[in-house]
Amino acid sequence: MSAGIPLPSTESTAPSIEGIRTILVIGSGTMGSQIGMAAALAGYETTVQDISAESLAKARAELTARMEATVAKGRLAAAEAEAALGRLSFATDLDASAAGADFVIEAATERLDIKEQIFARLGQVAPEHAILATNSSTLGASKVAAATGRPDRVCNMHFFNPALVMKCVEVVRHRATSQATVETTLELARRLGKQPVLINREVPGFIANRLMGAIQKEALALAAAGIASREDIDTTARTALGHPMGPFELMDMVGLDVIDFIAQATYAETGDAADRPDAQVAALVAEGKLGRKSGQGFYAYPAPGT
Ligand SMILES: NC(=O)c1ccc[n+]([C@@H]2O[C@H](COP(=O)([O-])OP(=O)(O)OC[C@H]3O[C@@H](n4cnc5c(N)ncnc54)[C@H](O)[C@@H]3O)[C@@H](O)[C@H]2O)c1
């Protein structure tokens, strides 16, 4: 997976956690906006960069509203929210945003060509010491590391949705990631209020999506064989295993298109018949039944937005 990437010949120049003051988050969508807010709340000067001014404006409005709601609930002092929002800026220019960044978290659209371009550019414009991490759910950092010219300072830093709430961050090292990069990335995740876990080599799905995938696969097989209804399988996961929701409910929440996309990416990577995308999920996606967001998935939902 990391073939072609040279091992670092010299000691990594990745900064220690004390050297991280300014964070750049690339992409202001579902993940990037909240990762940026988490960084600003933790005291970092943070820029969220996106090629779409519209997406940046939406992110700013949503985060401002979210901070107001958090203050109204008494979970954050108004002055802290204001200070955090003051540390957060939004920009469309990558070069200018990257020039002063000590740590970059890329959360742009899940396409290898887009990420390759971003990482190649970061290799040229980000300070030499900067760590370049990707939040990708399906692409190991080795896929973009060589383009940077500093593969030892590249890794996955995988947050979960919603990033302001979910505690887990999967840090994945590839063959050339230096120990200093791993340690600083783990510590940064802790300072962002997260509980990081380290994955010692790239594997499709990392940990969480592999565990979730195994449960989903079994649930789909049980239902397809008529052994139990979807409702009863979901009830079992909740009442016997203590899961907050059942596998079908969870797939509807994540989005069946996303589930199908992850399965396709995993299958393309492994070629393992056991990883073949599920036909029930693919059929629902083909019918436009994407889960909660479209009002219909495995279950029917009230109209989106109600
Ligand atoms: N959505 C999730 O549940 C989730 C969870 C964990 C990780 N991820 C990963 O996070 C990343 C982003 O996912 P998302 O759900 O936030 O996507 P999204 O579609 O909500 O947002 C992506 C943003 O990237 C921007 N973008 C596209 N090309 C760009 C470029 N060249 N430079 C800067 N910005 C660019 C888009 O304008 C968009 O605003 C993906 O790699 C995905 O695998 C997603």
CSV table of C-alpha atoms and ligand atoms in Angstrom, one decimal:
chain,number,residue,atom,x,y,z
A,1,MET,CA,0.0,0.0,0.0
A,2,SER,CA,2.9,2.4,0.8
A,3,ALA,CA,5.1,1.0,-1.9
A,4,GLY,CA,7.2,3.7,-3.6
A,5,ILE,CA,7.4,6.0,-0.6
A,6,PRO,CA,10.9,6.3,0.7
A,7,LEU,CA,11.5,5.8,4.4
A,8,PRO,CA,12.8,9.0,6.0
A,9,SER,CA,16.5,9.0,5.8
A,10,THR,CA,17.0,11.6,8.5
A,11,GLU,CA,15.3,12.3,11.8
A,12,SER,CA,11.9,13.8,11.3
A,13,THR,CA,11.6,17.5,11.7
A,14,ALA,CA,8.0,17.2,12.8
A,15,PRO,CA,7.4,19.6,15.6
A,16,SER,CA,6.5,18.6,19.2
A,17,ILE,CA,3.1,19.6,20.4
A,18,GLU,CA,4.5,22.9,21.8
A,19,GLY,CA,5.4,23.8,18.2
A,20,ILE,CA,1.8,23.6,17.1
A,21,ARG,CA,0.1,27.0,17.3
A,22,THR,CA,-1.7,27.5,14.0
A,23,ILE,CA,-4.0,24.9,12.4
A,24,LEU,CA,-5.3,24.8,8.9
A,25,VAL,CA,-8.4,22.7,8.1
A,26,ILE,CA,-9.0,22.2,4.4
A,27,GLY,CA,-12.7,21.7,3.5
A,28,SER,CA,-15.6,23.3,5.3
A,29,GLY,CA,-18.2,20.7,4.9
A,30,THR,CA,-19.7,18.3,7.4
A,31,MET,CA,-16.4,17.4,8.9
A,32,GLY,CA,-14.0,20.3,8.2
A,33,SER,CA,-16.3,22.9,9.8
A,34,GLN,CA,-16.6,21.1,13.1
A,35,ILE,CA,-12.9,20.0,13.2
A,36,GLY,CA,-12.0,23.7,12.7
A,37,MET,CA,-14.3,24.7,15.6
A,38,ALA,CA,-12.9,22.0,17.8
A,39,ALA,CA,-9.4,23.4,17.1
A,40,ALA,CA,-10.4,27.0,17.8
A,41,LEU,CA,-12.2,25.9,21.0
A,42,ALA,CA,-8.9,24.2,22.1
A,43,GLY,CA,-7.1,27.6,21.8
A,44,TYR,CA,-5.5,27.2,18.4
A,45,GLU,CA,-5.5,30.0,15.8
A,46,THR,CA,-7.4,28.2,13.1
A,47,THR,CA,-8.2,28.7,9.4
A,48,VAL,CA,-10.8,26.8,7.6
A,49,GLN,CA,-10.1,26.9,3.8
A,50,ASP,CA,-12.4,25.8,1.0
A,51,ILE,CA,-12.6,26.4,-2.7
A,52,SER,CA,-16.4,27.2,-2.2
A,53,ALA,CA,-17.1,30.6,-0.7
A,54,GLU,CA,-20.7,29.3,-0.3
A,55,SER,CA,-19.6,26.4,1.8
A,56,LEU,CA,-17.5,28.6,4.0
A,57,ALA,CA,-20.4,31.0,4.6
A,58,LYS,CA,-22.6,28.1,5.5
A,59,ALA,CA,-20.0,26.8,7.9
A,60,ARG,CA,-19.5,30.1,9.6
A,61,ALA,CA,-23.3,30.6,10.1
A,62,GLU,CA,-23.8,27.0,11.4
A,63,LEU,CA,-20.8,27.2,13.8
A,64,THR,CA,-21.9,30.6,15.1
A,65,ALA,CA,-25.5,29.3,15.7
A,66,ARG,CA,-24.1,26.2,17.3
A,67,MET,CA,-21.9,28.2,19.7
A,68,GLU,CA,-24.9,30.4,20.6
A,69,ALA,CA,-27.0,27.3,21.4
A,70,THR,CA,-24.1,25.8,23.5
A,71,VAL,CA,-23.9,29.0,25.5
A,72,ALA,CA,-27.7,29.1,25.9
A,73,LYS,CA,-27.6,25.6,27.3
A,74,GLY,CA,-25.0,26.7,29.8
A,75,ARG,CA,-22.3,24.4,28.5
A,76,LEU,CA,-19.9,27.1,27.5
A,77,ALA,CA,-19.3,30.6,28.8
A,78,ALA,CA,-20.3,33.3,26.3
A,79,ALA,CA,-16.8,34.9,26.5
A,80,GLU,CA,-15.1,31.5,25.6
A,81,ALA,CA,-17.4,31.0,22.7
A,82,GLU,CA,-16.7,34.5,21.5
A,83,ALA,CA,-12.9,34.0,21.9
A,84,ALA,CA,-13.0,30.7,20.0
A,85,LEU,CA,-15.0,32.2,17.1
A,86,GLY,CA,-12.4,35.0,17.1
A,87,ARG,CA,-9.6,32.5,16.6
A,88,LEU,CA,-11.4,30.9,13.7
A,89,SER,CA,-11.1,32.4,10.2
A,90,PHE,CA,-12.4,31.3,6.8
A,91,ALA,CA,-10.5,31.6,3.5
A,92,THR,CA,-10.6,30.5,-0.1
A,93,ASP,CA,-6.9,30.9,-0.8
A,94,LEU,CA,-4.9,27.8,0.0
A,95,ASP,CA,-1.4,29.2,-0.5
A,96,ALA,CA,-1.9,32.1,1.9
A,97,SER,CA,-3.7,29.9,4.5
A,98,ALA,CA,-1.0,27.2,4.4
A,99,ALA,CA,1.9,29.6,4.6
A,100,GLY,CA,1.7,29.9,8.4
A,101,ALA,CA,0.2,26.5,9.4
A,102,ASP,CA,2.0,24.2,11.8
A,103,PHE,CA,-0.5,21.5,11.3
A,104,VAL,CA,-2.9,20.8,8.4
A,105,ILE,CA,-6.0,18.6,8.6
A,106,GLU,CA,-7.4,18.0,5.2
A,107,ALA,CA,-11.1,17.3,5.1
A,108,ALA,CA,-12.0,18.0,1.5
A,109,THR,CA,-14.2,15.9,-0.8
A,110,GLU,CA,-13.4,12.2,-0.7
A,111,ARG,CA,-11.7,12.0,-4.1
A,112,LEU,CA,-8.1,10.9,-4.6
A,113,ASP,CA,-7.4,13.3,-7.4
A,114,ILE,CA,-8.5,16.3,-5.3
A,115,LYS,CA,-6.5,15.1,-2.3
A,116,GLU,CA,-3.4,14.5,-4.4
A,117,GLN,CA,-3.5,18.0,-5.8
A,118,ILE,CA,-4.0,19.5,-2.3
A,119,PHE,CA,-1.1,17.5,-0.8
A,120,ALA,CA,1.2,18.3,-3.7
A,121,ARG,CA,0.5,22.0,-3.2
A,122,LEU,CA,0.9,21.7,0.6
A,123,GLY,CA,4.3,20.2,0.1
A,124,GLN,CA,5.3,23.4,-1.7
A,125,VAL,CA,3.6,26.1,0.4
A,126,ALA,CA,3.2,24.8,3.9
A,127,PRO,CA,6.2,25.4,6.3
A,128,GLU,CA,8.8,22.7,6.1
A,129,HIS,CA,8.0,21.5,9.7
A,130,ALA,CA,4.3,21.3,9.2
A,131,ILE,CA,2.5,18.0,9.7
A,132,LEU,CA,0.0,17.2,7.0
A,133,ALA,CA,-2.9,14.9,8.0
A,134,THR,CA,-5.9,13.7,6.1
A,135,ASN,CA,-9.3,13.0,7.6
A,136,SER,CA,-10.1,10.6,4.8
A,137,SER,CA,-12.3,7.6,5.8
A,138,THR,CA,-11.1,5.4,2.9
A,139,LEU,CA,-7.8,6.7,1.6
A,140,GLY,CA,-4.6,5.8,3.5
A,141,ALA,CA,-2.2,8.7,3.8
A,142,SER,CA,0.4,6.8,1.8
A,143,LYS,CA,-1.7,7.6,-1.3
A,144,VAL,CA,-0.9,11.3,-0.9
A,145,ALA,CA,2.3,11.2,1.1
A,146,ALA,CA,4.8,11.0,-1.8
A,147,ALA,CA,3.3,14.1,-3.5
A,148,THR,CA,4.3,16.2,-0.5
A,149,GLY,CA,8.1,15.5,-0.5
A,150,ARG,CA,7.8,15.0,3.3
A,151,PRO,CA,6.1,11.6,3.7
A,152,ASP,CA,7.5,11.3,7.3
A,153,ARG,CA,5.2,14.2,8.3
A,154,VAL,CA,2.0,12.8,6.7
A,155,CYS,CA,-0.6,10.5,8.4
A,156,ASN,CA,-4.3,9.9,8.7
A,157,MET,CA,-6.2,11.8,11.5
A,158,HIS,CA,-9.7,10.4,11.2
A,159,PHE,CA,-12.4,12.1,13.2
A,160,PHE,CA,-16.0,10.9,13.5
A,161,ASN,CA,-19.2,12.7,12.7
A,162,PRO,CA,-20.2,15.0,14.4
A,163,ALA,CA,-16.6,16.0,15.0
A,164,LEU,CA,-17.5,18.4,17.9
A,165,VAL,CA,-19.1,15.5,19.8
A,166,MET,CA,-17.5,12.2,18.9
A,167,LYS,CA,-14.5,11.4,21.1
A,168,CYS,CA,-12.6,9.0,18.9
A,169,VAL,CA,-9.8,10.0,16.5
A,170,GLU,CA,-8.1,7.2,14.6
A,171,VAL,CA,-4.5,8.1,13.9
A,172,VAL,CA,-3.0,5.9,11.2
A,173,ARG,CA,0.6,5.8,10.4
A,174,HIS,CA,1.9,4.6,7.0
A,175,ARG,CA,5.2,3.0,6.4
A,176,ALA,CA,7.1,6.3,6.3
A,177,THR,CA,5.3,8.2,9.1
A,178,SER,CA,7.8,9.3,11.7
A,179,GLN,CA,7.4,8.6,15.4
A,180,ALA,CA,7.5,12.3,16.1
A,181,THR,CA,4.6,12.9,13.7
A,182,VAL,CA,2.6,10.1,15.4
A,183,GLU,CA,3.2,11.5,18.9
A,184,THR,CA,2.4,15.1,18.0
A,185,THR,CA,-0.8,14.0,16.1
A,186,LEU,CA,-2.0,11.9,19.1
A,187,GLU,CA,-1.3,14.7,21.5
A,188,LEU,CA,-3.0,17.3,19.3
A,189,ALA,CA,-6.1,15.0,19.3
A,190,ARG,CA,-6.0,14.9,23.1
A,191,ARG,CA,-5.8,18.7,23.3
A,192,LEU,CA,-8.8,18.9,21.0
A,193,GLY,CA,-10.6,17.0,23.8
A,194,LYS,CA,-10.5,13.6,21.9
A,195,GLN,CA,-9.4,10.1,22.8
A,196,PRO,CA,-7.1,9.1,20.0
A,197,VAL,CA,-6.2,5.5,19.0
A,198,LEU,CA,-3.2,4.5,17.0
A,199,ILE,CA,-3.4,2.2,14.0
A,200,ASN,CA,0.0,0.9,13.2
A,201,ARG,CA,-0.5,0.2,9.5
A,202,GLU,CA,-3.0,1.1,6.9
A,203,VAL,CA,-5.9,-1.2,6.6
A,204,PRO,CA,-9.2,-0.4,4.7
A,205,GLY,CA,-11.8,0.9,7.1
A,206,PHE,CA,-9.3,1.5,9.9
A,207,ILE,CA,-10.9,0.1,13.2
A,208,ALA,CA,-14.3,1.7,13.7
A,209,ASN,CA,-15.6,1.2,10.2
A,210,ARG,CA,-14.3,-2.4,10.1
A,211,LEU,CA,-16.1,-3.2,13.4
A,212,MET,CA,-19.2,-1.5,12.1
A,213,GLY,CA,-18.9,-3.2,8.7
A,214,ALA,CA,-18.8,-6.7,10.3
A,215,ILE,CA,-21.9,-6.0,12.3
A,216,GLN,CA,-23.7,-4.6,9.3
A,217,LYS,CA,-22.7,-7.5,7.1
A,218,GLU,CA,-24.1,-10.0,9.7
A,219,ALA,CA,-27.3,-8.0,10.1
A,220,LEU,CA,-27.9,-7.8,6.3
A,221,ALA,CA,-27.2,-11.6,6.0
A,222,LEU,CA,-29.7,-12.4,8.8
A,223,ALA,CA,-32.4,-10.3,7.3
A,224,ALA,CA,-31.8,-11.5,3.8
A,225,ALA,CA,-32.1,-15.1,5.0
A,226,GLY,CA,-35.4,-14.3,6.7
A,227,ILE,CA,-34.1,-15.3,10.1
A,228,ALA,CA,-35.3,-12.1,11.7
A,229,SER,CA,-36.9,-8.9,10.7
A,230,ARG,CA,-34.8,-5.7,10.5
A,231,GLU,CA,-36.8,-4.3,13.4
A,232,ASP,CA,-35.9,-7.3,15.6
A,233,ILE,CA,-32.3,-7.3,14.6
A,234,ASP,CA,-32.1,-3.6,15.6
A,235,THR,CA,-33.9,-4.2,18.8
A,236,THR,CA,-31.4,-7.0,19.7
A,237,ALA,CA,-28.5,-4.7,19.1
A,238,ARG,CA,-30.0,-2.1,21.4
A,239,THR,CA,-31.4,-4.3,24.2
A,240,ALA,CA,-28.8,-7.2,24.3
A,241,LEU,CA,-25.6,-5.4,23.2
A,242,GLY,CA,-26.3,-1.9,24.6
A,243,HIS,CA,-25.7,-0.3,21.2
A,244,PRO,CA,-27.4,3.1,21.0
A,245,MET,CA,-29.1,2.1,17.7
A,246,GLY,CA,-29.4,-1.0,15.6
A,247,PRO,CA,-27.3,-1.6,12.5
A,248,PHE,CA,-30.2,-0.8,10.1
A,249,GLU,CA,-31.0,2.4,11.9
A,250,LEU,CA,-27.3,3.3,11.9
A,251,MET,CA,-26.9,2.7,8.2
A,252,ASP,CA,-30.0,4.9,7.5
A,253,MET,CA,-28.5,7.6,9.6
A,254,VAL,CA,-25.0,7.5,8.0
A,255,GLY,CA,-26.6,7.4,4.5
A,256,LEU,CA,-26.9,4.3,2.3
A,257,ASP,CA,-24.9,6.0,-0.4
A,258,VAL,CA,-22.1,6.5,2.0
A,259,ILE,CA,-22.3,2.9,3.2
A,260,ASP,CA,-22.2,1.7,-0.4
A,261,PHE,CA,-19.3,4.0,-1.3
A,262,ILE,CA,-17.2,2.7,1.6
A,263,ALA,CA,-18.0,-0.9,0.6
A,264,GLN,CA,-17.0,-0.2,-3.0
A,265,ALA,CA,-13.8,1.5,-1.9
A,266,THR,CA,-12.9,-1.4,0.4
A,267,TYR,CA,-13.7,-4.0,-2.2
A,268,ALA,CA,-11.6,-2.2,-4.8
A,269,GLU,CA,-8.7,-2.2,-2.4
A,270,THR,CA,-8.9,-5.8,-1.1
A,271,GLY,CA,-10.6,-7.6,-4.0
A,272,ASP,CA,-11.8,-10.0,-1.2
A,273,ALA,CA,-15.2,-11.6,-2.1
A,274,ALA,CA,-16.2,-11.1,1.6
A,275,ASP,CA,-15.9,-7.3,1.1
A,276,ARG,CA,-18.3,-7.2,-1.9
A,277,PRO,CA,-20.8,-4.4,-1.6
A,278,ASP,CA,-24.2,-5.6,-0.4
A,279,ALA,CA,-26.9,-6.0,-3.0
A,280,GLN,CA,-29.8,-4.8,-0.7
A,281,VAL,CA,-28.0,-1.6,0.0
A,282,ALA,CA,-27.0,-1.0,-3.7
A,283,ALA,CA,-30.6,-1.6,-4.8
A,284,LEU,CA,-32.0,1.0,-2.3
A,285,VAL,CA,-29.4,3.5,-3.4
A,286,ALA,CA,-30.3,2.9,-7.1
A,287,GLU,CA,-33.9,3.7,-6.1
A,288,GLY,CA,-32.8,7.0,-4.4
A,289,LYS,CA,-33.6,5.6,-1.0
A,290,LEU,CA,-30.6,6.9,0.9
A,291,GLY,CA,-31.8,6.7,4.5
A,292,ARG,CA,-32.9,9.5,6.8
A,293,LYS,CA,-31.7,12.3,4.5
A,294,SER,CA,-34.0,11.2,1.7
A,295,GLY,CA,-36.9,10.2,3.9
A,296,GLN,CA,-36.7,6.5,3.0
A,297,GLY,CA,-34.0,3.9,3.5
A,298,PHE,CA,-34.5,0.6,5.3
A,299,TYR,CA,-37.2,2.5,7.2
A,300,ALA,CA,-39.5,5.4,6.3
A,301,TYR,CA,-38.9,8.8,7.9
A,302,PRO,CA,-40.8,12.0,8.2
A,303,ALA,CA,-40.0,14.4,5.4
A,304,PRO,CA,-36.4,15.6,5.6
A,305,GLY,CA,-36.1,18.7,7.8
A,306,THR,CA,-39.3,17.9,9.8
B,1,LIG,N1,-19.1,12.7,6.6
B,1,LIG,C1,-18.6,11.8,7.5
B,1,LIG,O1,-19.3,11.2,8.2
B,1,LIG,C2,-17.1,11.6,7.6
B,1,LIG,C3,-16.6,11.0,8.7
B,1,LIG,C4,-15.2,10.9,8.8
B,1,LIG,C5,-14.4,11.3,7.8
B,1,LIG,N2,-14.9,11.9,6.7
B,1,LIG,C6,-14.0,12.3,5.6
B,1,LIG,O2,-13.9,13.7,5.7
B,1,LIG,C7,-13.7,14.3,4.4
B,1,LIG,C8,-14.7,15.3,4.1
B,1,LIG,O3,-16.0,14.7,4.2
B,1,LIG,P1,-17.3,15.6,4.4
B,1,LIG,O4,-18.4,14.6,4.8
B,1,LIG,O5,-17.0,16.7,5.4
B,1,LIG,O6,-17.5,16.2,3.0
B,1,LIG,P2,-18.4,17.4,2.5
B,1,LIG,O7,-18.9,17.1,1.1
B,1,LIG,O8,-19.4,17.8,3.5
B,1,LIG,O9,-17.4,18.6,2.4
B,1,LIG,C9,-16.3,18.6,1.6
B,1,LIG,C10,-15.8,20.1,1.3
B,1,LIG,O10,-14.6,20.0,0.6
B,1,LIG,C11,-14.6,21.1,-0.3
B,1,LIG,N3,-13.6,21.0,-1.3
B,1,LIG,C12,-13.6,20.2,-2.4
B,1,LIG,N4,-12.5,20.3,-3.1
B,1,LIG,C13,-11.7,21.2,-2.4
B,1,LIG,C14,-10.3,21.7,-2.6
B,1,LIG,N5,-9.6,21.3,-3.7
B,1,LIG,N6,-9.8,22.5,-1.6
B,1,LIG,C15,-10.6,22.8,-0.6
B,1,LIG,N7,-11.8,22.4,-0.3
B,1,LIG,C16,-12.4,21.6,-1.2
B,1,LIG,C17,-16.0,21.2,-0.8
B,1,LIG,O11,-16.3,22.5,-1.4
B,1,LIG,C18,-16.8,20.9,0.5
B,1,LIG,O12,-17.2,22.0,1.2
B,1,LIG,C19,-13.7,13.1,3.4
B,1,LIG,O13,-12.3,12.7,3.2
B,1,LIG,C20,-14.4,12.0,4.2
B,1,LIG,O14,-13.9,10.7,3.8
B,1,LIG,C21,-16.3,12.0,6.5
